[in-house]
mmCIF file of C-alpha atoms in Angstrom:
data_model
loop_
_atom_site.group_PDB
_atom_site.id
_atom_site.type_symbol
_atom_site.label_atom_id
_atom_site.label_comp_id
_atom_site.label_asym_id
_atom_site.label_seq_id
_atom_site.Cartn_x
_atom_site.Cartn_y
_atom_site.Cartn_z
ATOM 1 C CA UNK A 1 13.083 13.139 0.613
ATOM 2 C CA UNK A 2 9.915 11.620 2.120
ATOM 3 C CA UNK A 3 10.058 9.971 4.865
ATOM 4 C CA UNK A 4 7.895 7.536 7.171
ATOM 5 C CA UNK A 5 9.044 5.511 10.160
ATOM 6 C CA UNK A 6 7.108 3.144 12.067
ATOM 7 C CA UNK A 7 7.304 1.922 15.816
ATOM 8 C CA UNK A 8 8.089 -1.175 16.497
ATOM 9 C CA UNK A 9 8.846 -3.039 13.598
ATOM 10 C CA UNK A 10 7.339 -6.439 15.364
ATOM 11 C CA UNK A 11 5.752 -6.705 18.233
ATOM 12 C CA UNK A 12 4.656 -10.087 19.953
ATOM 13 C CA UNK A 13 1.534 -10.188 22.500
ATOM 14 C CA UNK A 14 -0.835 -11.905 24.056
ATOM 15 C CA UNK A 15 -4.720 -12.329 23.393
ATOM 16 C CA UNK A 16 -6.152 -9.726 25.631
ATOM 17 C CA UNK A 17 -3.370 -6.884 25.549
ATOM 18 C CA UNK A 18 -4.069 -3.766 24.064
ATOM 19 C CA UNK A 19 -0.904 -2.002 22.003
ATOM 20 C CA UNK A 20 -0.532 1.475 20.047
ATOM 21 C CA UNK A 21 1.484 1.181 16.547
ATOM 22 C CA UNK A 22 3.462 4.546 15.904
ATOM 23 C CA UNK A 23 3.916 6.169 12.911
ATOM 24 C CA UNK A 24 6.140 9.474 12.224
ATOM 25 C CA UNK A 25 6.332 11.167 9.247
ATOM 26 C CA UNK A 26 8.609 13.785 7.361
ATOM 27 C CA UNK A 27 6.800 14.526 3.956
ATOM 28 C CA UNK A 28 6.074 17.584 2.019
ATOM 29 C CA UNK A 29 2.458 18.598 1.146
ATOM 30 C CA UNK A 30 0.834 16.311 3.444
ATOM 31 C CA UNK A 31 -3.130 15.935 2.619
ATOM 32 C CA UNK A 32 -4.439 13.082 5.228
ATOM 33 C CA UNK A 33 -2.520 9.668 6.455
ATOM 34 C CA UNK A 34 -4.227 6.203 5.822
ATOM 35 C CA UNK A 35 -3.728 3.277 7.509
ATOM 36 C CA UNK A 36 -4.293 -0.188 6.357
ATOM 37 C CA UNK A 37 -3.965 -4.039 7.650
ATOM 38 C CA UNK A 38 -1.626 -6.474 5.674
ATOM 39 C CA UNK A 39 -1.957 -10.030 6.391
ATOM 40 C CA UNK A 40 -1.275 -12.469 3.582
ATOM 41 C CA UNK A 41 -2.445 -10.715 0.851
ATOM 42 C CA UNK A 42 -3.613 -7.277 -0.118
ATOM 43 C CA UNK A 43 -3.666 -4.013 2.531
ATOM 44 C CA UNK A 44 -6.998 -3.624 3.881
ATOM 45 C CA UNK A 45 -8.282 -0.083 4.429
ATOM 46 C CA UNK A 46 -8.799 0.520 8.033
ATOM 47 C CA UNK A 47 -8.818 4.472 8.337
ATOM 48 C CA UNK A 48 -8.013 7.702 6.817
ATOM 49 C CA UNK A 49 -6.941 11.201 9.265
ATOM 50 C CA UNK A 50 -6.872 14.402 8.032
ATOM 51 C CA UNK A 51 -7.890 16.634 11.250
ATOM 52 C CA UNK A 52 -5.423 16.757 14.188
ATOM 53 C CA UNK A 53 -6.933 15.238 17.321
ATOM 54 C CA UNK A 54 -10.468 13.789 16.106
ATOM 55 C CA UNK A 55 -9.948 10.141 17.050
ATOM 56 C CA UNK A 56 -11.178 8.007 14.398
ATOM 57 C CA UNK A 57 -12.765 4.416 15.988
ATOM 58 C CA UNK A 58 -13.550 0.765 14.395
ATOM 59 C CA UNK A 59 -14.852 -1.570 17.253
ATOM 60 C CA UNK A 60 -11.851 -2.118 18.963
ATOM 61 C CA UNK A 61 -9.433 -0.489 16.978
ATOM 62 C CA UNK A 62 -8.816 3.566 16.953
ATOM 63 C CA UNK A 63 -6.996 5.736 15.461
ATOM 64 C CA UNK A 64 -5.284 10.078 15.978
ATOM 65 C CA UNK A 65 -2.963 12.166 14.006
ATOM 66 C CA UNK A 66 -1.168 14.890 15.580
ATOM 67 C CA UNK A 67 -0.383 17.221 12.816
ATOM 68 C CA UNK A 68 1.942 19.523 15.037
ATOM 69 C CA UNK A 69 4.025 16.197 15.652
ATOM 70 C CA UNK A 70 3.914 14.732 12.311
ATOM 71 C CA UNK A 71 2.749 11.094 14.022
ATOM 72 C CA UNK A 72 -0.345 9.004 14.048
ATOM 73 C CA UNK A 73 -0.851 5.806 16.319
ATOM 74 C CA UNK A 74 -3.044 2.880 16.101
ATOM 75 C CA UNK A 75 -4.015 1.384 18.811
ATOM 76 C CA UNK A 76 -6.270 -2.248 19.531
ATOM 77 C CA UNK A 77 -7.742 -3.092 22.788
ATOM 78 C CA UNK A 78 -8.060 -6.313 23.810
ATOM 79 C CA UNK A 79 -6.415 -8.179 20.654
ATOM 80 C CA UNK A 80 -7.534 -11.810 19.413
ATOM 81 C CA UNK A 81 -5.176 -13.911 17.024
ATOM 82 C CA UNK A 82 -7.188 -12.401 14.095
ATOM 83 C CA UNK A 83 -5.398 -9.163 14.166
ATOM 84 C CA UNK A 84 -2.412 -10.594 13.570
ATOM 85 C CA UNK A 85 -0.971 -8.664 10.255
ATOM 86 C CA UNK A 86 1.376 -6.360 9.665
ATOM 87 C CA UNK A 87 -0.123 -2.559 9.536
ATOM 88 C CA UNK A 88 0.835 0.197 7.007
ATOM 89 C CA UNK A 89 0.393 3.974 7.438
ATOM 90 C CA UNK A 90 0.810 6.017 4.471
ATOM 91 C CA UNK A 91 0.563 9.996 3.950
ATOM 92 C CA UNK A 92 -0.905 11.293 1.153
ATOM 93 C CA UNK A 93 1.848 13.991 -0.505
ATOM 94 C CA UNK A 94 0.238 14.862 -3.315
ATOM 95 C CA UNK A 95 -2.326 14.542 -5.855
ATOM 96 C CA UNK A 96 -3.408 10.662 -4.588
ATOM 97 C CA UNK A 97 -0.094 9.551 -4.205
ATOM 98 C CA UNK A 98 0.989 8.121 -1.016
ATOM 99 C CA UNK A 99 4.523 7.150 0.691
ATOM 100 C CA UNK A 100 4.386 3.699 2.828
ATOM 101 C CA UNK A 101 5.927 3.192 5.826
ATOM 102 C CA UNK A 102 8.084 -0.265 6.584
ATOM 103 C CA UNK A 103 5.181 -1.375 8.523
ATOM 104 C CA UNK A 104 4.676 -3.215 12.039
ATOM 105 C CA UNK A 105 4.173 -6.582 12.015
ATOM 106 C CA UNK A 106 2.264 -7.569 15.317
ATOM 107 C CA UNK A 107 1.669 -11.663 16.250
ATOM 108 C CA UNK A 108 -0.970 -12.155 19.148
ATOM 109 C CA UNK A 109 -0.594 -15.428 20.896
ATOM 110 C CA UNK A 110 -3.605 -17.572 22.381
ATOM 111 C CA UNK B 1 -18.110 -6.753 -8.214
ATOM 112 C CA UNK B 2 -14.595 -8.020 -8.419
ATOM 113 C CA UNK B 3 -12.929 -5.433 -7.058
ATOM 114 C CA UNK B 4 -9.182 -5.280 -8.076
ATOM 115 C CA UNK B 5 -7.744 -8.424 -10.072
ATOM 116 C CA UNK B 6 -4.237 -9.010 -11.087
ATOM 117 C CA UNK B 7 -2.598 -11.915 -13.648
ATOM 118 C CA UNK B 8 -0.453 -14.057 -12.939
ATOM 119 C CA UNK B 9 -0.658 -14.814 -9.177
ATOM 120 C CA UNK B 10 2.756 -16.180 -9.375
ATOM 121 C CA UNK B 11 5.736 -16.530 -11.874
ATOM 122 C CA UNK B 12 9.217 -17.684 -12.558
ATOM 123 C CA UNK B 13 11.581 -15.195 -14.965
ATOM 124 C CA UNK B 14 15.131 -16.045 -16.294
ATOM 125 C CA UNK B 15 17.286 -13.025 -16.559
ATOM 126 C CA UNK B 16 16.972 -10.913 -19.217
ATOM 127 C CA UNK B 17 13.004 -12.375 -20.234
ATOM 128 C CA UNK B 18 10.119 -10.242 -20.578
ATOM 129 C CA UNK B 19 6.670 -10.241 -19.042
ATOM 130 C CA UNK B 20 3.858 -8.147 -18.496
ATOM 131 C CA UNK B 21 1.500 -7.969 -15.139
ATOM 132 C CA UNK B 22 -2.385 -7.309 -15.783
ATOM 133 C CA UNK B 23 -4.002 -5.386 -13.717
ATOM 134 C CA UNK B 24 -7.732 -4.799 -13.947
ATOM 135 C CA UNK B 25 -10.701 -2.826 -11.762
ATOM 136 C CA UNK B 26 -13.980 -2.872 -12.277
ATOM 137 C CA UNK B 27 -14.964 -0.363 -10.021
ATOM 138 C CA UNK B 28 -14.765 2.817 -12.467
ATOM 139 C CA UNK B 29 -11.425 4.217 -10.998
ATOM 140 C CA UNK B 30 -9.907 7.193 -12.666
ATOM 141 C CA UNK B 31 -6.563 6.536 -10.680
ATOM 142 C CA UNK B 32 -4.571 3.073 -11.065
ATOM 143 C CA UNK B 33 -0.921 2.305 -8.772
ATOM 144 C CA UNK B 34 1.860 0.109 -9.516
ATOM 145 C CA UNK B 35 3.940 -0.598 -6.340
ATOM 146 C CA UNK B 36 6.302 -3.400 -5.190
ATOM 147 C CA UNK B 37 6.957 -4.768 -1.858
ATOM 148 C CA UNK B 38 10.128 -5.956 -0.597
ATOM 149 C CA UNK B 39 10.727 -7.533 3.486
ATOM 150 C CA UNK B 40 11.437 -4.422 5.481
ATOM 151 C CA UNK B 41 10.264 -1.737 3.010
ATOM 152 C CA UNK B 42 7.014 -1.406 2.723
ATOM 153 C CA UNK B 43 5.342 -0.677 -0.375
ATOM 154 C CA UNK B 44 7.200 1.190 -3.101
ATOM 155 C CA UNK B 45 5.457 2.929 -5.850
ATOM 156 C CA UNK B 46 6.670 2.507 -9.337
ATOM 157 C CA UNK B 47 4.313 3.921 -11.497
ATOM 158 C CA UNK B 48 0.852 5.702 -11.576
ATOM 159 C CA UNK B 49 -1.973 6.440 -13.924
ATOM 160 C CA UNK B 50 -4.296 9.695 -13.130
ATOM 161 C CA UNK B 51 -6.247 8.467 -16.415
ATOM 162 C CA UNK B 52 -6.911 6.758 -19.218
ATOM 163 C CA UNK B 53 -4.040 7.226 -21.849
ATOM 164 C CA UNK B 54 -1.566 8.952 -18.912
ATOM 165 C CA UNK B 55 1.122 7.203 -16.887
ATOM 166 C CA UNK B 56 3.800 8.908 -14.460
ATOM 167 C CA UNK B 57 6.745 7.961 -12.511
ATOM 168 C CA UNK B 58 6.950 6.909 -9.004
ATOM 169 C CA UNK B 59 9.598 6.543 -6.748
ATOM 170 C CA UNK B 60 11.268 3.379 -8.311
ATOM 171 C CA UNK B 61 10.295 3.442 -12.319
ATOM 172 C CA UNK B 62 13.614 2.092 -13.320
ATOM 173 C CA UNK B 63 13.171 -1.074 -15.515
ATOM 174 C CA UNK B 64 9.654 -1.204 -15.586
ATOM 175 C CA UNK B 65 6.904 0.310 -18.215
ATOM 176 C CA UNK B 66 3.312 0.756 -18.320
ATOM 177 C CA UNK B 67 0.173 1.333 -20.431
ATOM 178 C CA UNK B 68 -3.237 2.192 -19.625
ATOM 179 C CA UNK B 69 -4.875 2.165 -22.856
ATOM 180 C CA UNK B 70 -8.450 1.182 -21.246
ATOM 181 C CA UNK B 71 -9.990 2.753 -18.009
ATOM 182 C CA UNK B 72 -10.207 -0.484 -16.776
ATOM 183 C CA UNK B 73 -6.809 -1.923 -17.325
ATOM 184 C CA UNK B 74 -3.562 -0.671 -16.294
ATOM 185 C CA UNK B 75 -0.008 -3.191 -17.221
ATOM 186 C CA UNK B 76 2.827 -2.897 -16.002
ATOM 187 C CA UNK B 77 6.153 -4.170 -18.070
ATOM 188 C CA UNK B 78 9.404 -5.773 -17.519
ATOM 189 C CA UNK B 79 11.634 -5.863 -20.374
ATOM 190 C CA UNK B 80 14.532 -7.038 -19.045
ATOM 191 C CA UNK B 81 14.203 -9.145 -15.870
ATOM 192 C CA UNK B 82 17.067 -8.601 -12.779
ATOM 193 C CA UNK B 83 16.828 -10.509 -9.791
ATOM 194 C CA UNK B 84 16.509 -7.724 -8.140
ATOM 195 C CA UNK B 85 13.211 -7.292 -9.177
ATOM 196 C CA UNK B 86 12.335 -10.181 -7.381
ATOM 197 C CA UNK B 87 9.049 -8.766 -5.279
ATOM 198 C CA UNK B 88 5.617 -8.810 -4.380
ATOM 199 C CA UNK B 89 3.688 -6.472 -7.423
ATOM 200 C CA UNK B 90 0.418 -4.796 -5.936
ATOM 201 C CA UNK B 91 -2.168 -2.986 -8.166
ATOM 202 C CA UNK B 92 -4.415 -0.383 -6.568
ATOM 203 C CA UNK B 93 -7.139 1.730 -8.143
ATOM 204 C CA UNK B 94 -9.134 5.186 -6.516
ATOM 205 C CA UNK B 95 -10.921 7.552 -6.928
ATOM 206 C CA UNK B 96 -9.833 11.312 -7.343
ATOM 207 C CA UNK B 97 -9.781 13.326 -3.614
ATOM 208 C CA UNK B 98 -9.173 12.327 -0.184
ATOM 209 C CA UNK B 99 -10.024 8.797 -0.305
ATOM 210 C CA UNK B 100 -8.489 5.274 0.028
ATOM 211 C CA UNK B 101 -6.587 3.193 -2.018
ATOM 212 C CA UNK B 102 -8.410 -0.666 -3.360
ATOM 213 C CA UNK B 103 -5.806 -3.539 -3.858
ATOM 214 C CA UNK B 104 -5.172 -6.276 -5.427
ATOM 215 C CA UNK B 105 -4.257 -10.030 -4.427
ATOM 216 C CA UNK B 106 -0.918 -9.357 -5.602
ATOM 217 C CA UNK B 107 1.829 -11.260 -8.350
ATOM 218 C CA UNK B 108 5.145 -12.860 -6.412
ATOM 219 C CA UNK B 109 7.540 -12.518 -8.907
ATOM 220 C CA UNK B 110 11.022 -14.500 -8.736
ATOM 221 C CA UNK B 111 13.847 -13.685 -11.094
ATOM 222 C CA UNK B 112 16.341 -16.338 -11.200
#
């Protein structure tokens, strides 16, 4: 069965912090891993992996998948209130489907 | 360009009514995604659509059917309504090969 965990499941900081979303995966025929930004309505594309250790980058947001590991992390330097969402990784198994992880919902104070 | 549309935003169900969920994408997508979302489990898919006149099953199918009898269109039906298929629906259309999935606004259903 496929399987995707993320790390943590909510996370509270500050304006200013930077934090790294985990995601671990256990799926077969993996074909890239996507990760998108939820916050009140539809998931937002940010990136897609599909090469172990090329770091993909978005202004202050970045982004690695570690094949051998089966993980990806997000991570967002110096957070303001708008990136409060929840975030979604996703392998791709097959074909263009794609299994969705519980997500992390992360709140950054003023 | 619209993007991804769905009707209704929002809507009520008694148990045991019917209803069907529009989706529509105006961005020439071959590939069209039913999924629901429930607190805690991220999104589930229910059915696909890898074309015009072909549907599959996804991971939670039961209850549900669809038809995608126009590119552009794909519906998703619920004969029967349970309360627990009380949920956000999502639509989401692509393109064939490695690329990302486009969403829509999303329909909160509530079956009482």
């Amino acid at each position: 069965e496929d399987k995707v965990v993320q790390s943590p499941l909510s996370l509270v900081v500050h304006e200013g912090d930077t934090v790294t979303l985990n995601c671990s995966y256990e799926v077969t025929n993996f074909r890239s891993l996507l990760w998108y930004k939820q916050e009140k309505k539809a998931p937002t594309f940010l990136f897609m992996l599909t090469s172990s250790g090329i770091e993909k980058k978005s202004g202050r947001l970045s982004s690695i998948l570690d094949k051998k590991e089966l993980s990806s992390i997000l991570n967002i330097t110096a957070t303001q209130t708008g990136d409060s969402a929840i975030y979604l990784c996703a392998p791709n198994i097959y074909g263009q489907n794609f299994v969705f992880g519980p997500g992390t919902r992360l709140s950054v104070l003023p | 360009n619209a993007g991804v549309t769905q009707t209704p935003k929002f809507r009520v169900l008694k148990t045991g009514q019917s209803m069907t969920l529009l989706c529509a994408q105006d961005m020439n997508h071959e590939y069209m995604y039913w999924y629901r979302q429930d607190p805690g489990m991220g999104l589930r898919l229910i059915h696909y659509s890898v074309g015009e006149g072909t549907t599959a099953k996804g991971e939670v199918p039961d209850g549900y059917n669809v038809s995608r009898l126009k590119k552009q269109n794909f519906l998703l039906g619920l004969e029967s309504a349970a309360p627990s298929q009380t949920s956000v629906y999502f639509c989401a259309s692509s393109y064939p090969g490695l690329v990302e999935q486009y969403f829509g606004p999303g329909t909160r259903l509530t079956v009482t």
